[in-house]
Every structure is written in C-alpha cells, then in structure tokens.
Amino acid sequence: MTDLVADFRLDTSALDNPIFDTDSYKYSHYLQNPPNTLHVSSYIEARPGGRFDHLVLFGLQGFLKRYLMQPITQAMIDQAEPYIRAHGLPFNREGFERIVTKHGGHWPVEIEALPEGSIVPVGVPVAQVVNTDDQLPWIGSFLETALLRAIWYPTTVATLSWHAKQIIRSGLERTCDDPEPVLPFRLHDFGARGATSREASQIGGAAHLVNFQGTDTVEGMVWANAFYDAGLPGFSIPAAEHSTMTAWGERRERDAYRNMVEQFGGDGALFAVVSDSYDLDNAVNNIWGSELKQNVQANGGTLVVRPDSGDPVAVPIRVLQSLEASYGVRTNAKGYKVLADCVRVIQGDGMDLETIARLVDAVAEAGFSLENIAFGMGGGLLQKVNRDTLRWAQKANAISVRYSSSSDEPIWEGINKVVATDPSKSSKRGRQSVVVENDEMIAVRRDQVGRRQDLLRPVFRDGALVSEVTFAEVRERADQTD
C-alpha cells in the first residue's frame, strides 16, 4: 500500500478540483439509487435542539460564486479518476463527462434558498437542491459535503454574532440616550488568528459583519466585498499590542503610552492601548489617570484602554471606576454615567455570549452607560462553533421516478427517515416549501402551499446565479430585534 500511495503525485491544481470536494463514500452513491430514479431532492436545515432557536442565514452566495460556478474540465476528471479508484471507490467517469459535454462543465442542479439575512426558526429548511439533468440524480448528494459546509459555518457565526447584538442592544437601550449610532461598533472581531485557515477568517469575518461594523479581520471585509458588493463594510482603529508596549521596557512604560497619544491622537481620532503588560491598576490609576492625564485630555481624540487579563467582568468595571475618578463623568438622561469623551474601555479577553451578558449587566449595575465600553471576541466568535452548534443536516426528501417508458411525467415520491433511537434526527418527507404563518416561518410540503407565498426561491441553476443579494440587503434583513 505504501508503494501504491507513492505512485500518485498530485500537483497543486488538485486543490482546486471540485471533484475532490466531497466525502469518500459519495463516489459510490451513483450506483445506489433505485432503478428509474430521475431526480433526488434534498433540503438543508438546522434541526431543533441546538444552541439557538433562531438563526441568521448567510454565506451561500459566496460559495456559489467562489466555487459552484467553476466549471469541471476533462483534465479534472482525468486527474481525479485514478486517485479515487486507488483510494478504494468506484468513479463515475460517464456521469462527470456528461457534465462536461452536455452542460459545459457546470453542475446541472437547481438550488432554492431563503433570502440571506433572514432570521429563521430552527427546523425550517433554509435551502433545497435537486438535479436538473434526469440522467444525473446523484449530484445533489455528491454536493452535500461542500454545500452544507458552505451554509453551516457562516450562518452559525452570523447567528452567534446576532445574538450578541441583541444582548448589547438591550443594554444600550437601557442605559444610553441614543443607542443606534453606538451599537454597530460595540462588538469587534479579533478572530483572524484564531481561525483554522485563511478561508475560515474570510467567511467567518464576513459573517460577523452582517451584524456589526467593527473588525480586525481584514479578510472578512475582502470576502464580503468580492461576493456581496459590500464596499467597505468594516472599520478599525490603531491599537497597541504587548510586543510594542513591552519593547520599551517596564521602566519606560509611560513613554510607550505617551508615544501612542502623540502618534495617534488628534481631533476625532480613536486609538486603543493594551495596559496590562505589567500592573494594570498602576497603568490606569497613575500613568493614564495622573502622569499622562493632561496629554490625553489635550490630544483631541479618544483613548480606549484595554485590560487584557484577569476576571473578564470585575476588571473592566474597576477600570471604568478608575477612569471616572481621574477624568470625571456626566449623567445622561437615563441616569447613567458617561465618561469624559477622551476615554473609553474595550474588553476583549474572555468574551463569549455568557460573559458579555454578565458584563452588560455589571456595567449598568455600577451606574455606567454601556456606551463607555466595547467588546471584542476572537476564537469564541470564529472558531468555537461546529456543525452541531445548530445541528445542521442535509437530508433527501423526495425522488422522482418514471416506472415505464410510456409515462409522460415522472412521479414524485416523498422519502424520509424515521429514527426510532433518536426521533430528533427524523427528517422531513416530500419537497419542501417555507411560508409565513402567525408571523413566523414554517415548513410545509410543496403540495400544501396553496395561495401562500413560498419563501424558498431559486438562487442557482445550471452553473449560473438566478438571483443575487447585496450585503446591504443582508444587513437590513438581519437587523431585527426578535
């Protein structure tokens, strides 16, 4: 076996060969459908029982543009066949060559989906796929690996970010006079270095930007720009890190901070300084609060103090109180304290939905408006999610069959699984539609829609986009409070 493996040397073009973008066992599925099967329909949903009861759909269009519109070539087939056969699987050369010769290399499938940015109850199909060439009923299943991954990851990140937004929005509405201009910049994406890959930072970073405009994940902005006409969807500010602060040495910590004020201060400017390299309390109380106080007040901008260690709730409250003692506060119309405009705080260490919620409450309990503090998330935003966070699955729900050559039309038959050992994994039977009932999306069989509007609409057919959405439209749909 070692010699056999060594005989197969793929060049880097194999990394962009879509025939490889599936699970191994999928190559055998073209031999497994019942005789006379013409079409297989499958749907994608987040099954109930996951972390959230509603999700924010995002990311499908990016996948379609980046990958599914790439045509298959004869060279790709020739590259894939010997490798997959040596791997232990049959290879459907005839089927792939039909895609090339009859369809110009484009996948003959139709994909329906809900509008991206929609807030969808779990248990409702977000997409449905079916082959358009009745000689290739295996295609929908073959694409499951890539298609499900293309939806579950960005949607789960967008959903996590959206739920954080609701927590922060609630705190701002309680404590801030004018919360709407403040909200878009309250949760900052620090997740690029914690993502598993460059592509993950692109996709996850864009998903966060559906809800907020603060990010340090440049790749996420570029991805949203490339595939959703997003323009410049995110913003950041100059910020220190421990390497630049400790480079001055502990004895010159004050000089390091002064340099930040001089380099990045100015009218309307914001800049962040991590202040826990040695002793956070000394930095906040003595250096920022006394030795450099006049510099901060006179620079015309806003210093954002960043504690980066310790208890993620108690420490930022202590920093707010210290800055209050040094710089003073005003009381807004809702009775909460607002720091002088020249100072603010950001807490990026240890933030997840639970600690954000605790910190939001603690800030209000300490008498401060939430506009005094921003939040940052890194690995907790882009990395601490998986397919089971929302229990994602793609399941076949119907097949069309022509039982005799004299039949004019194929017959659609509903199929599904009914799992005795875990009923939560049972699937929906029949071609699916999504309608609104009592102001909530629900799933119904396609033959039960009646006069109601079906929200599952074609977005891709035979290698081309049928409809396209902009990032602004995605954001508008997602900007709901419940």
C-alpha positions as CSV (number, residue, x, y, z in Angstrom):
1,M,0.0,0.0,0.0
2,T,2.9,2.4,0.7
3,D,4.2,1.9,-2.8
4,L,0.7,2.5,-4.3
5,V,0.3,5.8,-2.4
6,A,3.8,6.9,-3.5
7,D,2.8,6.4,-7.1
8,F,0.2,9.1,-7.0
9,R,1.8,12.6,-7.1
10,L,-0.9,15.3,-7.5
11,D,0.1,18.8,-8.4
12,T,-1.4,21.8,-6.6
13,S,-4.2,22.1,-9.2
14,A,-5.8,19.2,-7.3
15,L,-6.6,21.6,-4.5
16,D,-9.0,23.5,-6.8
17,N,-10.5,20.4,-8.4
18,P,-14.2,20.3,-7.3
19,I,-14.5,16.6,-8.0
20,F,-12.4,16.1,-4.8
21,D,-14.6,18.3,-2.7
22,T,-16.8,15.6,-1.2
23,D,-16.7,12.7,1.2
24,S,-15.2,9.5,0.0
25,Y,-18.3,7.4,0.2
26,K,-20.2,9.8,-2.0
27,Y,-18.4,8.4,-5.1
28,S,-20.3,5.2,-4.7
29,H,-23.8,6.7,-4.5
30,Y,-24.4,6.9,-8.2
31,L,-24.8,3.1,-8.1
32,Q,-27.2,3.1,-5.1
33,N,-30.4,4.8,-6.2
34,P,-33.4,2.7,-7.2
35,P,-33.8,1.8,-10.9
36,N,-35.6,4.5,-12.9
37,T,-34.8,7.3,-10.4
38,L,-34.6,10.6,-12.3
39,H,-34.3,13.3,-9.6
40,V,-33.4,13.4,-5.9
41,S,-34.4,16.4,-3.9
42,S,-32.6,17.3,-0.6
43,Y,-33.1,20.1,1.9
44,I,-30.8,21.7,4.4
45,E,-31.9,22.8,7.9
46,A,-30.7,23.4,11.4
47,R,-32.5,20.8,13.4
48,P,-34.2,21.8,16.7
49,G,-32.2,21.1,19.9
50,G,-29.1,23.1,19.2
51,R,-27.8,26.2,21.0
52,F,-30.2,28.7,19.5
53,D,-33.8,28.6,18.4
54,H,-33.4,31.2,15.6
55,L,-30.6,31.6,13.1
56,V,-29.3,34.3,10.6
57,L,-28.8,32.7,7.2
58,F,-25.7,33.8,5.4
59,G,-22.9,32.7,3.1
60,L,-24.5,30.6,0.4
61,Q,-24.0,33.2,-2.4
62,G,-20.3,33.5,-1.6
63,F,-19.9,29.8,-2.0
64,L,-21.9,29.7,-5.3
65,K,-19.7,32.5,-6.8
66,R,-16.4,31.2,-5.5
67,Y,-16.8,27.5,-6.1
68,L,-20.0,26.2,-7.7
69,M,-19.8,28.4,-10.7
70,Q,-16.3,26.9,-11.5
71,P,-16.7,24.5,-14.4
72,I,-15.5,21.0,-14.3
73,T,-13.0,20.1,-17.1
74,Q,-11.9,16.9,-18.7
75,A,-8.5,17.4,-17.1
76,M,-10.1,17.4,-13.7
77,I,-11.8,14.1,-14.4
78,D,-8.6,12.6,-15.7
79,Q,-6.8,13.8,-12.6
80,A,-9.5,12.5,-10.1
81,E,-10.3,9.1,-11.5
82,P,-7.1,7.1,-10.9
83,Y,-6.7,8.7,-7.5
84,I,-10.2,7.9,-6.3
85,R,-10.1,4.4,-7.7
86,A,-6.8,3.8,-5.9
87,H,-8.5,5.2,-2.8
88,G,-10.9,2.3,-2.9
89,L,-14.0,3.8,-4.6
90,P,-15.8,3.4,-7.9
91,F,-15.6,6.5,-10.1
92,N,-18.5,7.8,-12.3
93,R,-16.5,8.8,-15.3
94,E,-19.5,8.7,-17.6
95,G,-21.5,11.0,-15.3
96,F,-18.8,13.5,-14.9
97,E,-18.1,13.5,-18.7
98,R,-21.8,14.1,-19.3
99,I,-21.5,17.2,-17.1
100,V,-18.6,18.4,-19.3
101,T,-20.0,17.5,-22.7
102,K,-23.7,18.3,-22.2
103,H,-23.5,21.1,-19.6
104,G,-20.3,22.8,-20.3
105,G,-18.8,21.6,-17.1
106,H,-21.5,23.3,-14.9
107,W,-23.3,21.4,-12.2
108,P,-26.8,20.7,-13.5
109,V,-28.6,21.5,-10.3
110,E,-31.2,23.9,-9.0
111,I,-30.7,25.4,-5.5
112,E,-33.5,27.2,-3.8
113,A,-32.9,29.2,-0.6
114,L,-34.4,31.6,1.8
115,P,-33.2,35.2,1.3
116,E,-29.8,35.7,3.0
117,G,-30.0,37.7,6.2
118,S,-33.4,36.1,7.1
119,I,-34.0,35.3,10.7
120,V,-35.2,31.7,10.5
121,P,-36.6,29.4,13.2
122,V,-34.6,26.2,13.6
123,G,-36.4,23.3,12.0
124,V,-37.2,25.3,8.9
125,P,-35.4,24.4,5.6
126,V,-33.0,27.2,4.5
127,A,-32.2,25.6,1.2
128,Q,-33.2,22.8,-1.2
129,V,-31.3,21.2,-4.0
130,V,-32.3,19.0,-6.9
131,N,-30.6,17.8,-10.1
132,T,-31.9,19.3,-13.4
133,D,-30.5,16.5,-15.6
134,D,-32.6,13.4,-15.1
135,Q,-29.6,11.2,-16.0
136,L,-27.6,12.5,-13.0
137,P,-29.8,12.0,-9.9
138,W,-26.7,11.5,-7.7
139,I,-25.4,15.1,-8.0
140,G,-27.3,16.6,-5.0
141,S,-25.9,14.1,-2.6
142,F,-22.4,14.4,-4.1
143,L,-22.5,18.2,-3.4
144,E,-23.8,17.8,0.2
145,T,-20.3,18.0,1.8
146,A,-19.4,21.3,0.2
147,L,-22.9,22.8,0.2
148,L,-23.7,22.0,3.8
149,R,-20.3,23.4,4.9
150,A,-20.9,26.5,2.9
151,I,-24.1,27.2,4.8
152,W,-23.5,25.9,8.4
153,Y,-20.3,27.8,9.2
154,P,-21.1,31.4,8.1
155,T,-24.7,31.0,9.3
156,T,-23.6,29.8,12.7
157,V,-21.1,32.7,13.1
158,A,-23.6,35.2,11.9
159,T,-26.1,33.7,14.4
160,L,-23.7,33.9,17.3
161,S,-22.8,37.5,16.4
162,W,-26.6,38.4,16.0
163,H,-27.4,37.0,19.5
164,A,-24.5,39.0,21.0
165,K,-26.0,42.1,19.2
166,Q,-29.4,41.5,20.9
167,I,-27.7,41.3,24.4
168,I,-25.7,44.5,23.7
169,R,-28.7,46.3,22.1
170,S,-30.7,45.6,25.2
171,G,-28.0,47.1,27.5
172,L,-27.7,50.2,25.3
173,E,-31.4,50.8,25.2
174,R,-31.5,50.6,29.0
175,T,-28.5,52.9,29.6
176,C,-27.7,55.0,26.6
177,D,-29.6,58.1,25.3
178,D,-29.0,57.4,21.6
179,P,-28.1,53.7,21.2
180,E,-28.4,53.2,17.4
181,P,-25.3,55.0,16.3
182,V,-23.3,53.3,19.1
183,L,-24.5,49.7,18.5
184,P,-22.7,48.9,15.2
185,F,-19.3,49.3,16.8
186,R,-19.9,47.5,20.1
187,L,-18.6,44.1,19.2
188,H,-15.2,43.9,17.5
189,D,-13.9,40.8,15.6
190,F,-10.5,39.8,16.9
191,G,-10.8,36.2,15.4
192,A,-8.5,36.1,12.4
193,R,-5.5,34.5,14.1
194,G,-7.7,32.0,15.9
195,A,-9.4,30.7,12.8
196,T,-8.4,27.4,11.3
197,S,-7.5,28.8,8.0
198,R,-7.4,31.9,5.8
199,E,-10.6,30.9,4.2
200,A,-12.3,30.5,7.6
201,S,-11.3,34.0,8.6
202,Q,-12.6,35.3,5.3
203,I,-16.0,33.6,5.6
204,G,-16.4,33.9,9.4
205,G,-15.2,37.5,9.4
206,A,-17.8,38.4,6.7
207,A,-20.5,36.7,8.7
208,H,-19.8,38.8,11.8
209,L,-20.0,42.0,9.6
210,V,-23.6,41.1,8.9
211,N,-24.4,42.5,12.4
212,F,-21.5,44.8,13.3
213,Q,-19.0,47.2,11.6
214,G,-16.1,46.7,14.0
215,T,-13.4,44.2,12.8
216,D,-9.7,43.5,12.7
217,T,-10.3,40.6,10.3
218,V,-9.4,42.3,7.0
219,E,-10.0,39.1,5.0
220,G,-13.7,39.1,6.1
221,M,-14.2,42.6,4.5
222,V,-12.5,41.5,1.3
223,W,-14.7,38.4,1.1
224,A,-17.9,40.4,1.6
225,N,-16.7,42.9,-1.0
226,A,-15.9,40.2,-3.6
227,F,-19.1,38.2,-3.3
228,Y,-21.8,40.6,-1.9
229,D,-20.8,44.0,-3.3
230,A,-20.1,45.2,0.3
231,G,-17.9,48.1,-0.4
232,L,-16.0,48.8,2.8
233,P,-18.2,47.0,5.4
234,G,-15.9,47.3,8.5
235,F,-13.7,49.7,10.4
236,S,-10.9,49.6,12.9
237,I,-8.5,51.9,14.8
238,P,-4.8,52.0,15.6
239,A,-4.1,49.8,18.6
240,A,-1.1,48.7,20.7
241,E,-0.2,45.1,21.4
242,H,2.0,43.7,24.2
243,S,5.0,43.4,21.9
244,T,5.0,47.1,21.1
245,M,4.5,48.1,24.7
246,T,7.0,45.8,26.3
247,A,9.6,46.8,23.7
248,W,10.0,50.0,25.7
249,G,10.7,48.1,28.9
250,E,8.8,48.4,32.2
251,R,10.8,51.4,33.3
252,R,9.6,53.3,30.1
253,E,6.0,52.1,30.2
254,R,4.9,55.7,30.5
255,D,6.9,56.7,27.4
256,A,5.3,53.9,25.4
257,Y,1.9,55.2,26.3
258,R,2.9,58.8,25.6
259,N,4.1,57.7,22.2
260,M,0.6,56.2,21.4
261,V,-1.0,59.5,22.4
262,E,1.4,61.5,20.2
263,Q,1.3,59.2,17.2
264,F,-2.5,58.5,17.0
265,G,-4.2,61.3,18.9
266,G,-5.9,64.2,17.3
267,D,-9.4,65.6,16.7
268,G,-11.9,62.8,16.2
269,A,-9.2,60.1,16.4
270,L,-9.6,56.8,18.4
271,F,-6.8,54.5,19.4
272,A,-6.6,51.6,21.8
273,V,-3.8,50.8,24.2
274,V,-3.4,47.5,26.0
275,S,-2.5,48.4,29.5
276,D,-1.8,45.2,31.5
277,S,1.7,44.4,30.4
278,Y,2.9,44.8,34.0
279,D,0.4,46.3,36.5
280,L,-3.0,47.3,35.1
281,D,-4.0,49.2,38.2
282,N,-0.8,51.2,38.1
283,A,-1.2,51.9,34.4
284,V,-4.8,53.1,34.8
285,N,-4.6,54.9,38.1
286,N,-1.2,56.5,37.9
287,I,0.0,56.7,34.3
288,W,-3.3,57.3,32.4
289,G,-5.0,58.8,35.5
290,S,-2.3,61.2,36.5
291,E,1.0,61.3,34.7
292,L,-0.5,61.4,31.2
293,K,-3.9,62.8,32.0
294,Q,-3.3,66.2,30.5
295,N,-1.8,64.7,27.4
296,V,-4.9,62.5,26.9
297,Q,-7.3,65.5,27.6
298,A,-5.4,67.8,25.3
299,N,-4.9,65.4,22.3
300,G,-8.4,65.9,20.9
301,G,-9.1,62.2,20.4
302,T,-10.3,59.2,22.5
303,L,-8.0,56.8,24.3
304,V,-9.5,53.3,24.6
305,V,-8.0,51.5,27.5
306,R,-7.8,47.7,27.0
307,P,-7.4,45.4,30.0
308,D,-6.4,42.0,28.7
309,S,-6.3,39.7,31.7
310,G,-8.0,38.9,35.0
311,D,-11.7,38.4,35.7
312,P,-13.5,39.5,32.4
313,V,-16.3,41.2,34.4
314,A,-14.7,42.6,37.5
315,V,-11.6,44.0,35.9
316,P,-13.3,46.2,33.2
317,I,-15.7,47.6,35.9
318,R,-12.7,48.5,38.0
319,V,-11.1,50.3,35.0
320,L,-14.3,52.2,34.4
321,Q,-14.4,53.3,38.0
322,S,-10.7,54.3,37.9
323,L,-11.2,56.4,34.8
324,E,-14.3,58.0,36.4
325,A,-12.1,59.1,39.4
326,S,-9.5,60.6,37.1
327,Y,-11.4,62.1,34.2
328,G,-14.9,62.6,35.6
329,V,-18.3,61.7,34.2
330,R,-21.6,63.3,33.2
331,T,-25.0,61.8,33.8
332,N,-27.2,61.2,30.8
333,A,-31.0,61.5,30.5
334,K,-31.5,57.9,31.6
335,G,-29.5,58.5,34.8
336,Y,-26.3,56.6,33.8
337,K,-22.7,57.9,33.9
338,V,-20.8,58.7,30.7
339,L,-17.0,59.1,30.9
340,A,-15.3,62.1,29.5
341,D,-15.2,61.9,25.7
342,C,-11.4,61.4,25.8
343,V,-11.5,57.9,27.4
344,R,-13.3,54.7,26.8
345,V,-12.7,51.0,27.5
346,I,-12.7,47.8,25.5
347,Q,-12.8,44.3,26.9
348,G,-11.7,41.6,24.5
349,D,-10.3,38.9,26.8
350,G,-12.6,36.0,27.8
351,M,-15.7,37.3,25.9
352,D,-18.5,35.0,24.9
353,L,-22.3,35.3,25.0
354,E,-22.4,34.5,28.7
355,T,-19.6,36.8,29.8
356,I,-20.9,39.6,27.5
357,A,-24.3,39.3,29.2
358,R,-22.7,39.4,32.6
359,L,-20.6,42.4,31.8
360,V,-23.5,44.3,30.3
361,D,-25.5,43.8,33.5
362,A,-22.5,44.7,35.7
363,V,-21.8,47.9,33.8
364,A,-25.4,49.0,34.3
365,E,-25.4,47.9,38.0
366,A,-22.2,50.0,38.5
367,G,-24.2,53.0,37.2
368,F,-22.4,53.4,33.8
369,S,-23.9,53.7,30.4
370,L,-22.9,50.8,28.1
371,E,-21.6,53.4,25.6
372,N,-18.5,53.6,27.8
373,I,-17.3,50.1,26.8
374,A,-16.9,48.0,23.7
375,F,-16.4,44.2,23.5
376,G,-14.1,42.0,21.4
377,M,-14.3,38.4,20.5
378,G,-11.7,36.2,18.9
379,G,-11.7,32.4,18.8
380,G,-15.1,32.5,20.6
381,L,-16.6,34.2,17.5
382,L,-14.9,32.5,14.6
383,Q,-13.7,29.2,16.0
384,K,-15.8,27.9,18.9
385,V,-18.6,26.7,16.6
386,N,-19.2,23.5,14.8
387,R,-21.9,21.8,12.7
388,D,-23.5,20.5,15.9
389,T,-23.9,24.0,17.4
390,L,-27.1,24.3,15.4
391,R,-27.4,20.6,14.5
392,W,-27.1,21.1,10.7
393,A,-28.1,18.4,8.3
394,Q,-28.9,17.9,4.6
395,K,-31.5,15.1,4.0
396,A,-33.1,13.7,0.9
397,N,-36.8,14.3,1.0
398,A,-38.2,13.2,-2.4
399,I,-37.3,11.3,-5.6
400,S,-38.9,11.4,-9.0
401,V,-39.3,8.0,-10.8
402,R,-40.5,7.0,-14.2
403,Y,-41.8,3.5,-13.9
404,S,-42.3,2.8,-17.7
405,S,-41.0,4.3,-20.9
406,S,-44.6,5.3,-21.8
407,S,-45.0,7.5,-18.8
408,D,-45.3,11.2,-19.8
409,E,-44.3,12.6,-16.4
410,P,-42.2,11.2,-13.6
411,I,-43.9,10.6,-10.3
412,W,-42.6,12.4,-7.2
413,E,-42.5,10.3,-4.1
414,G,-41.7,11.6,-0.7
415,I,-38.9,9.9,1.3
416,N,-37.5,10.4,4.8
417,K,-36.0,8.6,7.7
418,V,-37.9,7.9,11.0
419,V,-35.2,7.2,13.6
420,A,-36.5,5.1,16.5
421,T,-33.4,5.5,18.5
422,D,-33.3,9.3,18.2
423,P,-36.6,10.9,16.9
424,S,-34.9,14.3,16.7
425,K,-32.9,13.0,13.7
426,S,-36.0,12.1,11.8
427,S,-36.3,14.0,8.5
428,K,-39.0,15.8,6.5
429,R,-40.9,13.9,3.8
430,G,-41.7,15.5,0.4
431,R,-40.5,18.5,-1.5
432,Q,-40.4,21.4,1.0
433,S,-41.6,25.0,0.9
434,V,-41.4,27.7,3.6
435,V,-44.4,30.0,4.3
436,V,-45.2,32.6,7.0
437,E,-47.9,31.6,9.5
438,N,-48.7,33.8,12.5
439,D,-45.7,36.0,11.7
440,E,-43.3,33.0,11.8
441,M,-41.7,30.9,9.1
442,I,-42.8,27.3,9.0
443,A,-42.0,24.4,6.7
444,V,-44.8,22.8,4.7
445,R,-44.9,20.3,1.9
446,R,-44.8,21.9,-1.6
447,D,-48.2,20.5,-2.5
448,Q,-49.7,22.2,0.6
449,V,-48.6,25.7,-0.1
450,G,-51.9,26.8,-1.7
451,R,-52.1,30.5,-2.3
452,R,-49.4,31.3,0.3
453,Q,-46.0,32.7,-0.9
454,D,-43.2,30.2,-0.9
455,L,-40.1,31.9,0.5
456,L,-37.8,29.2,-0.9
457,R,-36.8,30.8,-4.2
458,P,-34.3,29.6,-6.9
459,V,-30.8,31.2,-6.4
460,F,-28.7,29.0,-8.7
461,R,-29.4,26.9,-11.7
462,D,-27.1,25.0,-14.1
463,G,-24.0,27.0,-13.2
464,A,-25.5,30.4,-13.0
465,L,-26.9,32.7,-10.3
466,V,-30.7,33.1,-10.7
467,S,-30.8,35.9,-8.2
468,E,-28.3,37.9,-6.3
469,V,-28.2,39.7,-3.0
470,T,-26.1,42.7,-1.7
471,F,-24.5,42.9,1.7
472,A,-26.7,45.9,2.4
473,E,-29.8,43.8,1.8
474,V,-28.4,41.0,4.1
475,R,-27.8,43.5,6.8
476,E,-31.2,45.1,6.5
477,R,-32.9,41.7,6.9
478,A,-30.8,40.7,9.8
479,D,-31.3,44.0,11.7
480,Q,-34.2,42.8,13.7
481,T,-34.6,42.6,17.4
482,D,-36.6,39.4,17.7
